[in-house]
Short mmCIF file of C-alpha atoms and ligand atoms in Angstrom, two decimals:
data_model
loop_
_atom_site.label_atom_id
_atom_site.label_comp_id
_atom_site.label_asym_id
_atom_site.label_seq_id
_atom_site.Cartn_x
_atom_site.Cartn_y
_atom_site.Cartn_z
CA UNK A 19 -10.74 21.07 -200.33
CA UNK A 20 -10.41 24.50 -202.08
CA UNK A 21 -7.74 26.96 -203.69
CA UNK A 22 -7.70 29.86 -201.69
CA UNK A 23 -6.11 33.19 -201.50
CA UNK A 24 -5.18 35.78 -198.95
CA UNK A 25 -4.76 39.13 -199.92
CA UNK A 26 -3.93 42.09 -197.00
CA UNK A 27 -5.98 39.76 -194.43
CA UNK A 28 -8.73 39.05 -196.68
CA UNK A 29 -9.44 35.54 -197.49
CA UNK A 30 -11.42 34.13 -200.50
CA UNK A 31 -11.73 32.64 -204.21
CA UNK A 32 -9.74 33.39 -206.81
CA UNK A 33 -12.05 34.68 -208.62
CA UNK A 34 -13.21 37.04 -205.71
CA UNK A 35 -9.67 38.59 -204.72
CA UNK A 36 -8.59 42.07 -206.23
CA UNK A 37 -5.94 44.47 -205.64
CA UNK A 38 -5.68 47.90 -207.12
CA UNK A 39 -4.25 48.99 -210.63
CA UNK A 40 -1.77 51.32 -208.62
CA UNK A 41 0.12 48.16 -206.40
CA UNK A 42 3.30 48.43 -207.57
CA UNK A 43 3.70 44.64 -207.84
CA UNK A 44 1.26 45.26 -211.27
CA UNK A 45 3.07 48.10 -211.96
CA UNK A 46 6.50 47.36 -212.28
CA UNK A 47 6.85 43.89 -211.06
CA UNK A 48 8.22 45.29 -207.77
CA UNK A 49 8.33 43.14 -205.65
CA UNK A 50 9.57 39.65 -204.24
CA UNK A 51 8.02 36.02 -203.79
CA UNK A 52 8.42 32.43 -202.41
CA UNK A 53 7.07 28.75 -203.00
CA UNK A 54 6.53 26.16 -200.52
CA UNK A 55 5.64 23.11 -201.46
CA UNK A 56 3.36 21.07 -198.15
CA UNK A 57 3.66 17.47 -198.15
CA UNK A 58 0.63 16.09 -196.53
CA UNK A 59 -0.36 19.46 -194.96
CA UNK A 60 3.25 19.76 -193.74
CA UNK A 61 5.47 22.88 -195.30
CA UNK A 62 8.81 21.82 -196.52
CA UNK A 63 11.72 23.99 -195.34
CA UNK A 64 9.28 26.99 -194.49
CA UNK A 65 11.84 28.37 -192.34
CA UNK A 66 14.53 28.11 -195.09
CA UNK A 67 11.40 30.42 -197.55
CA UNK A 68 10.45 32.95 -195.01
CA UNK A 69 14.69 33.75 -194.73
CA UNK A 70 14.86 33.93 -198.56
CA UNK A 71 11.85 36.19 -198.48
CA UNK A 72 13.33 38.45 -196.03
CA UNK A 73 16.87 39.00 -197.94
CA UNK A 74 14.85 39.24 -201.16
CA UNK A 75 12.77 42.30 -199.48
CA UNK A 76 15.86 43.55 -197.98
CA UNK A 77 17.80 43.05 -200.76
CA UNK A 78 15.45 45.45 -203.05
CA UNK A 79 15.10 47.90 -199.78
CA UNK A 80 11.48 46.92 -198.90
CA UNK A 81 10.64 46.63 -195.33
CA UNK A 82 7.89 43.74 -194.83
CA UNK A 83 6.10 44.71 -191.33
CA UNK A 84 5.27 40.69 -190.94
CA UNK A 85 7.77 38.76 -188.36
CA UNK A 86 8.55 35.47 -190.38
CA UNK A 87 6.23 33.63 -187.80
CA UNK A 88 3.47 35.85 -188.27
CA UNK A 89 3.98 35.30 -192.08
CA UNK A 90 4.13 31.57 -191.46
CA UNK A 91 0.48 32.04 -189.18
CA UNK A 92 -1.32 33.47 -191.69
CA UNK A 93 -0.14 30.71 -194.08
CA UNK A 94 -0.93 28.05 -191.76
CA UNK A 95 -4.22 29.05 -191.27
CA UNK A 96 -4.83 29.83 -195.15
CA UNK A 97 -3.68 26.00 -195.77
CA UNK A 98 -6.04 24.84 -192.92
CA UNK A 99 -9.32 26.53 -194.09
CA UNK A 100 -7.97 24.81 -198.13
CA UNK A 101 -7.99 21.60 -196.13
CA UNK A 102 -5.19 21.11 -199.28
CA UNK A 103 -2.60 18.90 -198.08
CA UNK A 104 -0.30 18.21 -201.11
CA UNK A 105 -0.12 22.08 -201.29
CA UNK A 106 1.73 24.97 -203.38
CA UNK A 107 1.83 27.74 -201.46
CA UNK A 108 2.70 31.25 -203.08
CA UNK A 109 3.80 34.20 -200.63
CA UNK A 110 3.96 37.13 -202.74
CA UNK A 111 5.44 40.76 -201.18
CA UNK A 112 4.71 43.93 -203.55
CA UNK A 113 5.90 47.44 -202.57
CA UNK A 114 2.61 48.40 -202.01
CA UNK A 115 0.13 50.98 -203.61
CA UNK A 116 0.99 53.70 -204.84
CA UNK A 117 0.29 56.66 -208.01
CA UNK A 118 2.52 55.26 -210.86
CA UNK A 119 6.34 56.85 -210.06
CA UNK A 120 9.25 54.81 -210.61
CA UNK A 121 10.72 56.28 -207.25
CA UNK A 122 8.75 54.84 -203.90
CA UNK A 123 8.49 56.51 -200.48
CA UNK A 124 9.41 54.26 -197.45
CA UNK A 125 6.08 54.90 -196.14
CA UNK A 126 4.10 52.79 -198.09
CA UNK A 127 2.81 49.58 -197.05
CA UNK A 128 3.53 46.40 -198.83
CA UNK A 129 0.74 44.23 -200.41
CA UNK A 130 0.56 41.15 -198.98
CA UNK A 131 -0.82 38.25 -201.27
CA UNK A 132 -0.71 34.16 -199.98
CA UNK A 133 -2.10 31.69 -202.63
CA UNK A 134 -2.69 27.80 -201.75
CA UNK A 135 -3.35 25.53 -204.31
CA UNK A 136 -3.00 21.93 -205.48
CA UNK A 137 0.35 20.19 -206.92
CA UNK A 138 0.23 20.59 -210.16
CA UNK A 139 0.51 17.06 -212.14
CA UNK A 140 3.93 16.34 -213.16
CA UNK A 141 4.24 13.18 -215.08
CA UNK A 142 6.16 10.21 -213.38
CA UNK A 143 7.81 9.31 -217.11
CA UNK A 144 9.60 12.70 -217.14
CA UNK A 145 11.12 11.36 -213.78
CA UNK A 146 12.00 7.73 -215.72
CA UNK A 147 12.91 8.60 -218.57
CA UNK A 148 14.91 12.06 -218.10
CA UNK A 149 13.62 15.07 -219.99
CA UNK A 150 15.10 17.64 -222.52
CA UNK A 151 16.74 21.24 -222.07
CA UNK A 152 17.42 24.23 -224.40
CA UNK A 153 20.09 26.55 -223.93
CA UNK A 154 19.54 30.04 -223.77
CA UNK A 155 21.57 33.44 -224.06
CA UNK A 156 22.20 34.47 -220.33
CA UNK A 157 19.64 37.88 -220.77
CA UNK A 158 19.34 38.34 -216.97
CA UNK A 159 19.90 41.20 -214.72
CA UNK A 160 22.65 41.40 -212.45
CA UNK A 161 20.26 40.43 -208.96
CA UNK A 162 19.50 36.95 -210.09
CA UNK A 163 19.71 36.27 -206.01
CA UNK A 164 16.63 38.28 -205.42
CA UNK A 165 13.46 36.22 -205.61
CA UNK A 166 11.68 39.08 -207.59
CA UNK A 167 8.64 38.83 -209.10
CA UNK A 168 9.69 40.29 -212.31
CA UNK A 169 9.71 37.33 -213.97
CA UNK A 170 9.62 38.60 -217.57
CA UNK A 171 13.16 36.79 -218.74
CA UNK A 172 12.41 33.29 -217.05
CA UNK A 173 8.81 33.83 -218.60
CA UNK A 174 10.16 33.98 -222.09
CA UNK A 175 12.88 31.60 -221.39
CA UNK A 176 10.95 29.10 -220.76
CA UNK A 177 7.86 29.94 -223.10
CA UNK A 178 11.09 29.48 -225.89
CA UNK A 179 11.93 25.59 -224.21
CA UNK A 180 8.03 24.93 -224.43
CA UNK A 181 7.84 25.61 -228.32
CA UNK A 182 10.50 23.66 -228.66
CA UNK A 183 9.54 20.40 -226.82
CA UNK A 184 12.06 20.68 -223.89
CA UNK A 185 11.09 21.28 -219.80
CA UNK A 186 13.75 23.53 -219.33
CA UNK A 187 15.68 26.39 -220.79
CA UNK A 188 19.67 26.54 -219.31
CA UNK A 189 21.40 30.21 -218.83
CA UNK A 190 24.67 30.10 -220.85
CA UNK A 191 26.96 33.04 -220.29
CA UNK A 192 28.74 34.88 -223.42
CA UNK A 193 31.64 32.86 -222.23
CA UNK A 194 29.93 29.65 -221.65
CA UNK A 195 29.04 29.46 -218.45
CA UNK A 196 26.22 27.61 -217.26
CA UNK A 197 23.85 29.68 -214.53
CA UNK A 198 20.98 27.88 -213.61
CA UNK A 199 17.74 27.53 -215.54
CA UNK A 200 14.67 29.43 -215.74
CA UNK A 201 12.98 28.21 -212.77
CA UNK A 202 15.30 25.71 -211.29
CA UNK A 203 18.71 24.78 -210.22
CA UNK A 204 21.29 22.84 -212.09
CA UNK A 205 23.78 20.40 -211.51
CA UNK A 206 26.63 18.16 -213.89
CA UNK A 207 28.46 15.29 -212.10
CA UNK A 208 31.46 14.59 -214.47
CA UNK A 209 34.82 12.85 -213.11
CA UNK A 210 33.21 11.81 -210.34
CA UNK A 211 32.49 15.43 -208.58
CA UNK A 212 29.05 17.02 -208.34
CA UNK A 213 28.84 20.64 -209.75
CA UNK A 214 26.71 23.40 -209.13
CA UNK A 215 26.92 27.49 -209.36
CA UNK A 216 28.39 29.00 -207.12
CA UNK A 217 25.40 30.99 -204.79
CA UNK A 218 26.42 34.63 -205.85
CA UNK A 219 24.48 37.31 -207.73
CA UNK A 220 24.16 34.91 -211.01
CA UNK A 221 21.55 32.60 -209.87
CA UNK A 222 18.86 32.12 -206.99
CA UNK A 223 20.16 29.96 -203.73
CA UNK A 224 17.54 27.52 -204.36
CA UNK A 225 16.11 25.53 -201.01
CA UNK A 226 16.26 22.44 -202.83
CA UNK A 227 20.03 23.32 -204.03
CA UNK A 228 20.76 23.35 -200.25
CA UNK A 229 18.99 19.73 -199.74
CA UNK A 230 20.65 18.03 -202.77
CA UNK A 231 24.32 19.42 -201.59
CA UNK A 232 23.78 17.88 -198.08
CA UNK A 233 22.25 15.02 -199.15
CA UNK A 234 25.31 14.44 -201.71
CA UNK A 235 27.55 15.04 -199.55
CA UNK A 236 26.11 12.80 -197.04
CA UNK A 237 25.96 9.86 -199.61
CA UNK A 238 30.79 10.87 -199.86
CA UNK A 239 29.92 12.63 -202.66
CA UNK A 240 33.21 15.38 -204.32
CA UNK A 241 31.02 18.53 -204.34
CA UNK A 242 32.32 21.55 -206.38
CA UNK A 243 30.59 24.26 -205.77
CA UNK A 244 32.08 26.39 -208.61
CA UNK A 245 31.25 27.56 -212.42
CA UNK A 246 30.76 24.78 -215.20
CA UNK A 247 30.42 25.31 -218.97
CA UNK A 248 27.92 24.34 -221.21
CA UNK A 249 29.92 22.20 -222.96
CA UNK A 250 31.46 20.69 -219.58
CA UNK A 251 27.86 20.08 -219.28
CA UNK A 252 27.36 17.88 -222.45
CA UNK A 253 30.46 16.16 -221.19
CA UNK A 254 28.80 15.12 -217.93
CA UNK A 255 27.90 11.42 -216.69
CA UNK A 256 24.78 13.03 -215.71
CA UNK A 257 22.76 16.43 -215.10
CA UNK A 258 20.01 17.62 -212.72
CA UNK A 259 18.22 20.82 -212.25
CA UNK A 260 16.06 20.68 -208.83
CA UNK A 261 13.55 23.25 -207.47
CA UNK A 262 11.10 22.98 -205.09
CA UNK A 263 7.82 22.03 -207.04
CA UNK A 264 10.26 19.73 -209.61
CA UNK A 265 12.19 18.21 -206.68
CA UNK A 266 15.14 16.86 -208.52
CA UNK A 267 14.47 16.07 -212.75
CA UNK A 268 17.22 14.09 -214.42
CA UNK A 269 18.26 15.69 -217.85
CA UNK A 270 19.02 13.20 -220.72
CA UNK A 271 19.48 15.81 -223.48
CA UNK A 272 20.30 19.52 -224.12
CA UNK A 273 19.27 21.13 -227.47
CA UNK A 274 20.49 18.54 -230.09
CA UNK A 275 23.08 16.73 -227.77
CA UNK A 276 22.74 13.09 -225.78
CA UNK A 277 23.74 13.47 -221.92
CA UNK A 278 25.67 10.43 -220.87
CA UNK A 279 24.02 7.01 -221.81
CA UNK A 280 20.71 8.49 -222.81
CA UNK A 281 19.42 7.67 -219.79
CA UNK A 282 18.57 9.25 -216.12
CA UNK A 283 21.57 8.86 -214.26
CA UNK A 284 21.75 6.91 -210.91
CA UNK A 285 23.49 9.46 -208.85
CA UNK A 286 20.08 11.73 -209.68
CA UNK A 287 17.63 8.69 -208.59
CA UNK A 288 19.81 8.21 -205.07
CA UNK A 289 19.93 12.11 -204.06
CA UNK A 290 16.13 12.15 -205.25
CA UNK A 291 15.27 8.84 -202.90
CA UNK A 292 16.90 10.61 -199.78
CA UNK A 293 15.26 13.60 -200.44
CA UNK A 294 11.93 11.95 -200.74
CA UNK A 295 12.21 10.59 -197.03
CA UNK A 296 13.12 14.34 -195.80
CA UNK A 297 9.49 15.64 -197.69
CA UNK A 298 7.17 14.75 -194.12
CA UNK A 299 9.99 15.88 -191.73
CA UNK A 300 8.96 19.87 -191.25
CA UNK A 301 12.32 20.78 -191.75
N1 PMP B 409 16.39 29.39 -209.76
C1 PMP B 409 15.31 30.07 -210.19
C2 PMP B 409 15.50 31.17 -211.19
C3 PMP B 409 14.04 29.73 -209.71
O1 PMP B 409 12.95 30.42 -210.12
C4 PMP B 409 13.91 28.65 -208.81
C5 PMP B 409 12.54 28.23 -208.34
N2 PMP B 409 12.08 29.01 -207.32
C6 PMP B 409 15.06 27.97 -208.39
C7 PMP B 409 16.29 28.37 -208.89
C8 PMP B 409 14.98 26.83 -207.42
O2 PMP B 409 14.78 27.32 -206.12
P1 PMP B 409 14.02 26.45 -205.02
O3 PMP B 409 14.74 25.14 -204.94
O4 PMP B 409 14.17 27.26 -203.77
O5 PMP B 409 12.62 26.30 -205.46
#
């Protein structure tokens, strides 16, 4: 088993793969990305990645000249030759290469970078015992449905929920709204109803978001699919946030303030069983 990368039909190391000080990814973080997590060599909900990945290129007016099943060849050969088969796999999209202009010509030819590596550890406790959030001053840009690769705001989001013990940091509006988090999803269920952001320009359409709402409402879950505030939030029975590498992590605090009994709720352990037996189905 090894971590391996392909880079523009090149495949290697790590430590072996380089791409020029002019891509535009390096640049100016232009460009978009996906994860897929593969559950014993299968890809969860690749076709569900490779859409997201072609709105996010649209989205930011880059045209990818990969099909979405030549995209999904060249990762299913990268994750052969890793023989890795509780995978991560990266697929990362830059603009290309290009002298250093802020304005790009349509002619250039997007980098094309696909990483595989393992799962990394995340300890059963946090999904026993709940974990911690901060909140943080929504400091986004308005194209929070894009997948980009500028990451810099998440980065420093949740660098600030690090320092400060938690494994998440939440996106409050100025009028307290609750977005999502820095790299995940979130959900409240309070009077019986399971909440979530709405899928506009505010937060990323997470793949796992999609699984949890069907899943809910197969179990007769109310699902409102509409705005929540952060201090509807500390009101809730429980809270979630999901993403792909997470899965679904119950919250039991956020900054100084107990969610519901203390305790992961039970709604989050049912959704997150059901989900579990859809990981091996190739969805
Ligand atoms: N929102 C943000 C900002 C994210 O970075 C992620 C993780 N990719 C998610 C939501 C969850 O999306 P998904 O379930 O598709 O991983």
């Amino acid at each position: 088993m090894r971590e391996l990368v392909y880079l523009n039909g090149w495949v290697g190391s790590f430590d072996d793969a380089f791409i020029s000080v002019n891509d535009r990814g390096f640049n100016f973080g232009d460009g978009v990305y996906e994860v897929v997590r593969v559950y014993g060599g299968i890809p969860f909900a690749m076709g569900d990645h490779l859409e997201r990945l072609e709105f996010s290129a649209t989205a930011i007016k880059m045209e990818m000249p990969w099909s979405k099943e030549q995209l999904e060849m060249f990762t299913m050969d990268l994750l052969d030759k890793s023989k890795i088969k509780e995978a991560m796999v990266y697929l990362q999209v830059s603009r290309g290469t290009a002298h250093r202009n802020h304005t790009f010509s349509p002619d250039i030819k997007p980098n094309l970078l696909i990483t595989v590596r393992h799962v990394p550890e995340i300890s059963p406790s946090m999904y026993r015992e709940g974990v911690k959030i901060i909140s943080q001053p929504e400091f986004r840009w308005q194209m929070c449905h894009v997948k980009s690769i500028s990451l810099l705001a998440s980065v420093l989001a949740k660098q600030r929920a690090a320092d400060a013990g938690a494994a998440e940091a939440v996106f409050v509006m100025d009028d307290g709204t609750v977005t999502e988090c820095s790299a995940s999803n979130i959900f409240i269920y309070k009077d019986d109803a399971l909440f979530t952001h709405p899928a506009d320009n505010r937060i990323l359409k997470g793949v796992t978001r999609k699984y949890v709402l069907e899943i809910a409402r197969g179990l007769g879950i109310a699902i409102k699919v509409e705005p929540f505030s952060f201090s509807d939030m500390l009101g809730a029975a429980e809270v979630f946030f999901t993403s792909t590498i997470v899965e679904i992590m119950p919250v039991v605090k956020a900054d100084h303030h107990i969610i519901g009994n203390g305790k992961p709720g039970q709604l989050a352990g049912r959704i997150h069983d059901a989900f579990t037996s859809l990981r091996h189905t190739g969805i």
